[in-house]
Amino acid sequence: MDAVRVALLREVLAGTEWPGATRRFAGTLRGSVVSYGGGLLLVGTAEYEPWHLAAHLVDEAAWSGTPELSPTLVRHGARASDPAHLAVGLGRVEAARRGETLLVVAPSAPGAPLLERVHDARRAGATVLALDSGDRELGAMAHEALTVPPEHELDLDTVQHLVSAAAGENTLPAQRGRRRLRDRLSRLADQLTAPPAARW
């Protein structure tokens, strides 16, 4: 879904909770990954892999100049023989640690094997975010959740479009603590390469 369609969709949804809710959730996602310099893991359920969201986040990461938004897609059926970007299995969720963000997309109940790994990731300090249909166990583990009830007129795929578009919007996240070395070096390089001020 391109920027024009997202804008039209937001216009249609104006006056509902969705434009604000998706922007807030996207702000939490972006703030989490930017603050720690990346480490975004994206996982679905055994029946649903969020390929589409992964692709949109990769695009938004490139367009917004925010590489931290580019996720690692974690797959339930990953095999060692798959290409590297498709060979990341559920063990990666279990190994998640502080500084990493785990985004779980679950249109239906995630199932015990995934929930156990999400619980392990949270205990190890990872930030857990959930886009789901209202699963209580997942909601209890998530630091932030955006729920789309199954009977709602808006579907989870549409909400994913709104979230990914909002995550890529070029608004500066709030600074947390001191600026990173890379930010300071970038600012210094800009100052050194700027043309000299005109003298009259």
Short mmCIF file of C-alpha atoms in Angstrom, two decimals:
data_model
loop_
_atom_site.label_atom_id
_atom_site.label_comp_id
_atom_site.label_asym_id
_atom_site.label_seq_id
_atom_site.Cartn_x
_atom_site.Cartn_y
_atom_site.Cartn_z
CA MET A 1 0.00 0.00 0.00
CA ASP A 2 1.58 3.30 -1.08
CA ALA A 3 1.60 6.61 0.77
CA VAL A 4 -1.42 7.95 -1.16
CA ARG A 5 -3.56 4.94 -0.25
CA VAL A 6 -2.46 5.15 3.39
CA ALA A 7 -3.43 8.85 3.42
CA LEU A 8 -6.83 8.02 1.91
CA LEU A 9 -7.33 5.23 4.42
CA ARG A 10 -6.49 7.59 7.29
CA GLU A 11 -9.00 10.07 5.88
CA VAL A 12 -11.70 7.40 5.77
CA LEU A 13 -10.86 6.40 9.35
CA ALA A 14 -10.73 10.00 10.64
CA GLY A 15 -12.92 10.31 13.71
CA THR A 16 -12.22 6.72 14.75
CA GLU A 17 -9.57 5.51 17.19
CA TRP A 18 -7.42 3.89 14.46
CA PRO A 19 -5.25 6.72 13.09
CA GLY A 20 -4.17 7.71 16.60
CA ALA A 21 -3.86 4.16 17.90
CA THR A 22 -1.70 2.99 14.99
CA ARG A 23 0.52 6.08 15.24
CA ARG A 24 1.01 5.57 18.98
CA PHE A 25 1.87 1.89 18.49
CA ALA A 26 4.22 2.75 15.62
CA GLY A 27 5.84 5.41 17.79
CA THR A 28 6.49 2.82 20.49
CA LEU A 29 7.96 0.44 17.89
CA ARG A 30 10.19 3.07 16.32
CA GLY A 31 11.26 4.48 19.68
CA SER A 32 12.17 1.03 20.93
CA VAL A 33 14.35 0.04 17.98
CA VAL A 34 15.95 3.47 17.47
CA SER A 35 16.82 3.86 21.15
CA TYR A 36 18.80 0.61 21.10
CA GLY A 37 20.16 0.84 17.56
CA GLY A 38 18.07 -1.94 16.06
CA GLY A 39 17.38 -5.56 16.88
CA LEU A 40 13.80 -5.89 15.63
CA LEU A 41 12.47 -9.46 15.51
CA LEU A 42 9.16 -10.06 13.73
CA VAL A 43 7.25 -13.29 14.29
CA GLY A 44 3.77 -14.58 13.50
CA THR A 45 1.92 -17.72 14.47
CA ALA A 46 2.41 -21.22 13.09
CA GLU A 47 -0.47 -20.53 10.66
CA TYR A 48 0.40 -16.92 9.79
CA GLU A 49 3.77 -15.47 8.82
CA PRO A 50 3.83 -11.64 8.56
CA TRP A 51 5.72 -11.49 5.24
CA HIS A 52 3.82 -8.44 4.11
CA LEU A 53 4.61 -6.43 7.23
CA ALA A 54 8.26 -7.46 7.03
CA ALA A 55 8.45 -6.18 3.44
CA HIS A 56 6.77 -2.89 4.35
CA LEU A 57 9.06 -2.32 7.31
CA VAL A 58 12.11 -2.94 5.11
CA ASP A 59 10.76 -0.33 2.66
CA GLU A 60 9.98 2.16 5.43
CA ALA A 61 13.44 1.63 6.92
CA ALA A 62 15.02 2.54 3.57
CA TRP A 63 12.73 5.49 2.78
CA SER A 64 12.93 7.05 6.23
CA GLY A 65 16.65 6.54 6.71
CA THR A 66 15.94 4.44 9.80
CA PRO A 67 17.71 1.10 9.21
CA GLU A 68 16.75 -0.01 12.72
CA LEU A 69 13.18 -0.58 11.45
CA SER A 70 14.30 -3.37 9.13
CA PRO A 71 13.20 -6.59 10.88
CA THR A 72 14.53 -10.12 11.12
CA LEU A 73 11.63 -12.37 10.10
CA VAL A 74 11.42 -15.33 12.46
CA ARG A 75 9.71 -18.37 10.94
CA HIS A 76 8.08 -21.40 12.54
CA GLY A 77 9.05 -23.69 9.68
CA ALA A 78 12.54 -22.34 8.98
CA ARG A 79 15.08 -24.86 7.67
CA ALA A 80 18.86 -24.63 7.58
CA SER A 81 18.70 -25.09 3.79
CA ASP A 82 16.58 -21.91 3.35
CA PRO A 83 18.24 -18.67 2.19
CA ALA A 84 19.82 -16.87 5.17
CA HIS A 85 17.05 -14.25 5.52
CA LEU A 86 14.42 -17.03 5.65
CA ALA A 87 16.32 -19.49 7.84
CA VAL A 88 15.75 -17.79 11.21
CA GLY A 89 13.74 -20.13 13.44
CA LEU A 90 11.91 -19.79 16.75
CA GLY A 91 15.11 -20.32 18.74
CA ARG A 92 15.95 -16.71 17.86
CA VAL A 93 12.92 -15.50 19.87
CA GLU A 94 14.06 -17.54 22.85
CA ALA A 95 17.55 -16.00 22.54
CA ALA A 96 16.28 -12.38 22.44
CA ARG A 97 17.84 -10.13 25.07
CA ARG A 98 17.73 -6.62 26.51
CA GLY A 99 17.97 -4.02 23.76
CA GLU A 100 16.04 -6.14 21.25
CA THR A 101 12.39 -5.68 20.29
CA LEU A 102 10.07 -8.58 19.54
CA LEU A 103 6.97 -7.77 17.47
CA VAL A 104 4.42 -10.59 17.53
CA VAL A 105 1.66 -10.55 14.89
CA ALA A 106 -1.10 -12.97 15.85
CA PRO A 107 -4.47 -12.93 14.05
CA SER A 108 -5.40 -15.98 16.15
CA ALA A 109 -4.19 -17.59 19.39
CA PRO A 110 -0.38 -17.83 19.20
CA GLY A 111 -0.12 -21.28 20.79
CA ALA A 112 1.92 -22.47 23.75
CA PRO A 113 5.31 -23.03 22.02
CA LEU A 114 5.45 -19.41 20.81
CA LEU A 115 4.08 -17.97 24.06
CA GLU A 116 6.77 -19.81 26.05
CA ARG A 117 9.48 -18.31 23.87
CA VAL A 118 7.94 -14.83 24.09
CA HIS A 119 7.86 -15.20 27.87
CA ASP A 120 11.56 -16.18 27.88
CA ALA A 121 12.41 -13.16 25.69
CA ARG A 122 10.55 -10.79 27.99
CA ARG A 123 12.21 -12.25 31.10
CA ALA A 124 15.60 -11.72 29.42
CA GLY A 125 14.79 -8.03 28.94
CA ALA A 126 13.51 -7.82 25.35
CA THR A 127 10.71 -5.35 24.61
CA VAL A 128 7.60 -7.27 23.52
CA LEU A 129 5.02 -5.65 21.23
CA ALA A 130 1.88 -7.38 19.95
CA LEU A 131 -0.45 -6.81 17.01
CA ASP A 132 -3.16 -9.33 17.72
CA SER A 133 -6.83 -10.24 17.93
CA GLY A 134 -7.04 -10.01 21.71
CA ASP A 135 -5.27 -13.08 23.09
CA ARG A 136 -5.13 -12.54 26.87
CA GLU A 137 -1.86 -14.40 27.48
CA LEU A 138 0.00 -12.53 24.75
CA GLY A 139 -1.53 -9.24 25.88
CA ALA A 140 -0.31 -9.86 29.43
CA MET A 141 3.27 -10.40 28.20
CA ALA A 142 3.37 -7.42 25.82
CA HIS A 143 4.77 -4.08 26.91
CA GLU A 144 2.45 -2.56 24.29
CA ALA A 145 -0.37 -4.21 22.33
CA LEU A 146 -2.66 -3.10 19.54
CA THR A 147 -5.71 -5.34 19.35
CA VAL A 148 -7.96 -5.78 16.32
CA PRO A 149 -10.97 -7.87 17.37
CA PRO A 150 -11.83 -10.60 14.82
CA GLU A 151 -15.37 -9.28 14.31
CA HIS A 152 -14.17 -5.70 13.75
CA GLU A 153 -14.81 -3.94 10.42
CA LEU A 154 -11.06 -3.25 10.12
CA ASP A 155 -8.80 -6.26 9.56
CA LEU A 156 -5.34 -6.93 10.93
CA ASP A 157 -3.70 -6.59 7.49
CA THR A 158 -5.03 -3.04 7.11
CA VAL A 159 -3.83 -2.13 10.60
CA GLN A 160 -0.37 -3.49 9.71
CA HIS A 161 -0.26 -1.08 6.74
CA LEU A 162 -1.12 1.85 8.98
CA VAL A 163 1.46 0.84 11.59
CA SER A 164 4.30 0.32 9.11
CA ALA A 165 3.57 3.64 7.35
CA ALA A 166 3.47 5.51 10.66
CA ALA A 167 6.69 3.84 11.85
CA GLY A 168 8.49 5.20 8.79
CA GLU A 169 7.25 8.76 9.14
CA ASN A 170 10.11 11.17 9.57
CA THR A 171 9.40 12.49 13.01
CA LEU A 172 12.35 12.51 15.33
CA PRO A 173 12.01 10.16 18.29
CA ALA A 174 12.51 11.66 21.71
CA GLN A 175 16.17 11.63 22.67
CA ARG A 176 16.92 9.20 25.49
CA GLY A 177 20.10 9.93 27.36
CA ARG A 178 23.20 11.08 25.55
CA ARG A 179 23.35 11.10 21.81
CA ARG A 180 25.09 8.16 20.21
CA LEU A 181 28.61 8.58 18.88
CA ARG A 182 27.37 8.10 15.33
CA ASP A 183 24.92 11.01 15.75
CA ARG A 184 27.66 13.30 17.10
CA LEU A 185 30.07 12.30 14.30
CA SER A 186 27.37 12.92 11.71
CA ARG A 187 26.71 16.40 13.10
CA LEU A 188 30.46 17.18 13.15
CA ALA A 189 30.83 15.99 9.53
CA ASP A 190 27.94 18.24 8.49
CA GLN A 191 29.60 21.22 10.15
CA LEU A 192 33.00 20.50 8.59
CA THR A 193 31.65 20.03 5.07
CA ALA A 194 29.23 22.96 5.12
CA PRO A 195 30.17 25.78 2.73
CA PRO A 196 31.71 28.82 4.41
CA ALA A 197 29.35 31.56 5.46
CA ALA A 198 29.06 34.35 2.91
CA ARG A 199 30.89 37.56 3.89
CA TRP A 200 29.51 40.85 2.72
#
